[in-house]
Amino acid sequence: PLNGTIRLVEEVRITFTPPDRRKADLSNKAESIMDLLVDAGVIADDSWFVVPRLVLDRTEEGAPQAHITITFYGNEMGEPKR
């Protein structure tokens, strides 16, 4: 991990903005992003045990991009912290 500690993930949300209405393989795009997060040390692993909730969403057409929001459990009470 980036700071040497393992943080518990509550949710990873990936919102895609497609360039147009062509068909695209959403699962491949999500898998690539999850692998990148692991390789960069942002999350420890992309298994169900580490990331119990993965949300994939899309916005209207525009400049192609992916917006990633990771919600970690942030304190002793188990309340999420973004």
PDB file of C-alpha atoms in Angstrom:
ATOM      1  CA  PRO A   1       0.000   0.000   0.000  1.00  0.00           C
ATOM      2  CA  LEU A   2       1.005   3.563  -0.548  1.00  0.00           C
ATOM      3  CA  ASN A   3       1.601   4.338   3.127  1.00  0.00           C
ATOM      4  CA  GLY A   4       2.578   0.856   4.334  1.00  0.00           C
ATOM      5  CA  THR A   5      -0.759   0.028   5.977  1.00  0.00           C
ATOM      6  CA  ILE A   6      -3.641  -2.090   4.766  1.00  0.00           C
ATOM      7  CA  ARG A   7      -6.931  -0.211   4.707  1.00  0.00           C
ATOM      8  CA  LEU A   8     -10.249  -2.032   4.553  1.00  0.00           C
ATOM      9  CA  VAL A   9     -12.192  -1.245   1.397  1.00  0.00           C
ATOM     10  CA  GLU A  10     -15.951  -0.822   1.576  1.00  0.00           C
ATOM     11  CA  GLU A  11     -16.595  -0.078  -2.094  1.00  0.00           C
ATOM     12  CA  VAL A  12     -14.901   0.698  -5.404  1.00  0.00           C
ATOM     13  CA  ARG A  13     -17.078   2.682  -7.813  1.00  0.00           C
ATOM     14  CA  ILE A  14     -15.985   3.150 -11.423  1.00  0.00           C
ATOM     15  CA  THR A  15     -17.973   5.555 -13.597  1.00  0.00           C
ATOM     16  CA  PHE A  16     -17.198   5.392 -17.300  1.00  0.00           C
ATOM     17  CA  THR A  17     -17.825   8.144 -19.829  1.00  0.00           C
ATOM     18  CA  PRO A  18     -17.963   6.577 -23.295  1.00  0.00           C
ATOM     19  CA  PRO A  19     -16.964   8.573 -26.378  1.00  0.00           C
ATOM     20  CA  ASP A  20     -20.040   7.377 -28.295  1.00  0.00           C
ATOM     21  CA  ARG A  21     -22.721   4.670 -28.337  1.00  0.00           C
ATOM     22  CA  ARG A  22     -20.534   1.876 -29.723  1.00  0.00           C
ATOM     23  CA  LYS A  23     -20.549  -1.393 -27.819  1.00  0.00           C
ATOM     24  CA  ALA A  24     -17.651  -1.827 -25.405  1.00  0.00           C
ATOM     25  CA  ASP A  25     -16.628  -4.663 -23.106  1.00  0.00           C
ATOM     26  CA  LEU A  26     -17.310  -3.174 -19.681  1.00  0.00           C
ATOM     27  CA  SER A  27     -15.887  -6.105 -17.704  1.00  0.00           C
ATOM     28  CA  ASN A  28     -12.495  -5.859 -19.457  1.00  0.00           C
ATOM     29  CA  LYS A  29     -12.313  -2.133 -18.744  1.00  0.00           C
ATOM     30  CA  ALA A  30     -13.181  -2.679 -15.069  1.00  0.00           C
ATOM     31  CA  GLU A  31     -10.683  -5.541 -14.740  1.00  0.00           C
ATOM     32  CA  SER A  32      -7.895  -3.370 -16.169  1.00  0.00           C
ATOM     33  CA  ILE A  33      -8.641  -0.583 -13.703  1.00  0.00           C
ATOM     34  CA  MET A  34      -8.785  -2.965 -10.734  1.00  0.00           C
ATOM     35  CA  ASP A  35      -5.434  -4.497 -11.770  1.00  0.00           C
ATOM     36  CA  LEU A  36      -3.955  -0.997 -12.013  1.00  0.00           C
ATOM     37  CA  LEU A  37      -5.165  -0.146  -8.481  1.00  0.00           C
ATOM     38  CA  VAL A  38      -3.508  -3.309  -7.135  1.00  0.00           C
ATOM     39  CA  ASP A  39      -0.252  -2.769  -9.073  1.00  0.00           C
ATOM     40  CA  ALA A  40      -0.075   0.838  -7.807  1.00  0.00           C
ATOM     41  CA  GLY A  41      -0.602  -0.327  -4.212  1.00  0.00           C
ATOM     42  CA  VAL A  42      -3.836   1.604  -3.777  1.00  0.00           C
ATOM     43  CA  ILE A  43      -5.677  -1.572  -2.750  1.00  0.00           C
ATOM     44  CA  ALA A  44      -4.116  -4.791  -1.474  1.00  0.00           C
ATOM     45  CA  ASP A  45      -5.975  -7.137  -3.821  1.00  0.00           C
ATOM     46  CA  ASP A  46      -9.015  -7.153  -6.083  1.00  0.00           C
ATOM     47  CA  SER A  47     -10.618 -10.265  -4.611  1.00  0.00           C
ATOM     48  CA  TRP A  48     -14.131 -10.317  -3.124  1.00  0.00           C
ATOM     49  CA  PHE A  49     -12.571 -10.485   0.347  1.00  0.00           C
ATOM     50  CA  VAL A  50     -10.755  -7.167  -0.089  1.00  0.00           C
ATOM     51  CA  VAL A  51     -13.277  -5.366  -2.335  1.00  0.00           C
ATOM     52  CA  PRO A  52     -16.706  -6.633  -1.249  1.00  0.00           C
ATOM     53  CA  ARG A  53     -18.589  -4.180  -3.466  1.00  0.00           C
ATOM     54  CA  LEU A  54     -17.701  -3.100  -7.015  1.00  0.00           C
ATOM     55  CA  VAL A  55     -20.105  -0.666  -8.691  1.00  0.00           C
ATOM     56  CA  LEU A  56     -19.895   0.027 -12.430  1.00  0.00           C
ATOM     57  CA  ASP A  57     -21.756   2.993 -13.844  1.00  0.00           C
ATOM     58  CA  ARG A  58     -21.756   5.195 -16.911  1.00  0.00           C
ATOM     59  CA  THR A  59     -22.438   8.809 -17.706  1.00  0.00           C
ATOM     60  CA  GLU A  60     -23.553  10.407 -20.946  1.00  0.00           C
ATOM     61  CA  GLU A  61     -21.226  10.442 -23.923  1.00  0.00           C
ATOM     62  CA  GLY A  62     -18.277  12.784 -23.764  1.00  0.00           C
ATOM     63  CA  ALA A  63     -14.518  12.786 -23.506  1.00  0.00           C
ATOM     64  CA  PRO A  64     -13.632   9.141 -22.735  1.00  0.00           C
ATOM     65  CA  GLN A  65     -12.667   8.717 -19.102  1.00  0.00           C
ATOM     66  CA  ALA A  66     -13.137   6.655 -15.985  1.00  0.00           C
ATOM     67  CA  HIS A  67     -13.799   8.253 -12.601  1.00  0.00           C
ATOM     68  CA  ILE A  68     -12.802   6.016  -9.682  1.00  0.00           C
ATOM     69  CA  THR A  69     -14.102   6.460  -6.136  1.00  0.00           C
ATOM     70  CA  ILE A  70     -12.782   4.193  -3.392  1.00  0.00           C
ATOM     71  CA  THR A  71     -14.555   4.182  -0.050  1.00  0.00           C
ATOM     72  CA  PHE A  72     -12.440   2.851   2.806  1.00  0.00           C
ATOM     73  CA  TYR A  73     -13.570   1.981   6.298  1.00  0.00           C
ATOM     74  CA  GLY A  74     -12.046   4.903   8.137  1.00  0.00           C
ATOM     75  CA  ASN A  75     -12.359   4.537  11.877  1.00  0.00           C
ATOM     76  CA  GLU A  76     -13.018   2.218  14.798  1.00  0.00           C
ATOM     77  CA  MET A  77     -16.777   2.570  14.379  1.00  0.00           C
ATOM     78  CA  GLY A  78     -16.599   1.087  10.895  1.00  0.00           C
ATOM     79  CA  GLU A  79     -17.976   4.255   9.322  1.00  0.00           C
ATOM     80  CA  PRO A  80     -16.896   4.705   5.731  1.00  0.00           C
ATOM     81  CA  LYS A  81     -14.338   7.341   4.859  1.00  0.00           C
ATOM     82  CA  ARG A  82     -13.819   8.473   1.247  1.00  0.00           C
TER      83      ARG A  82
END
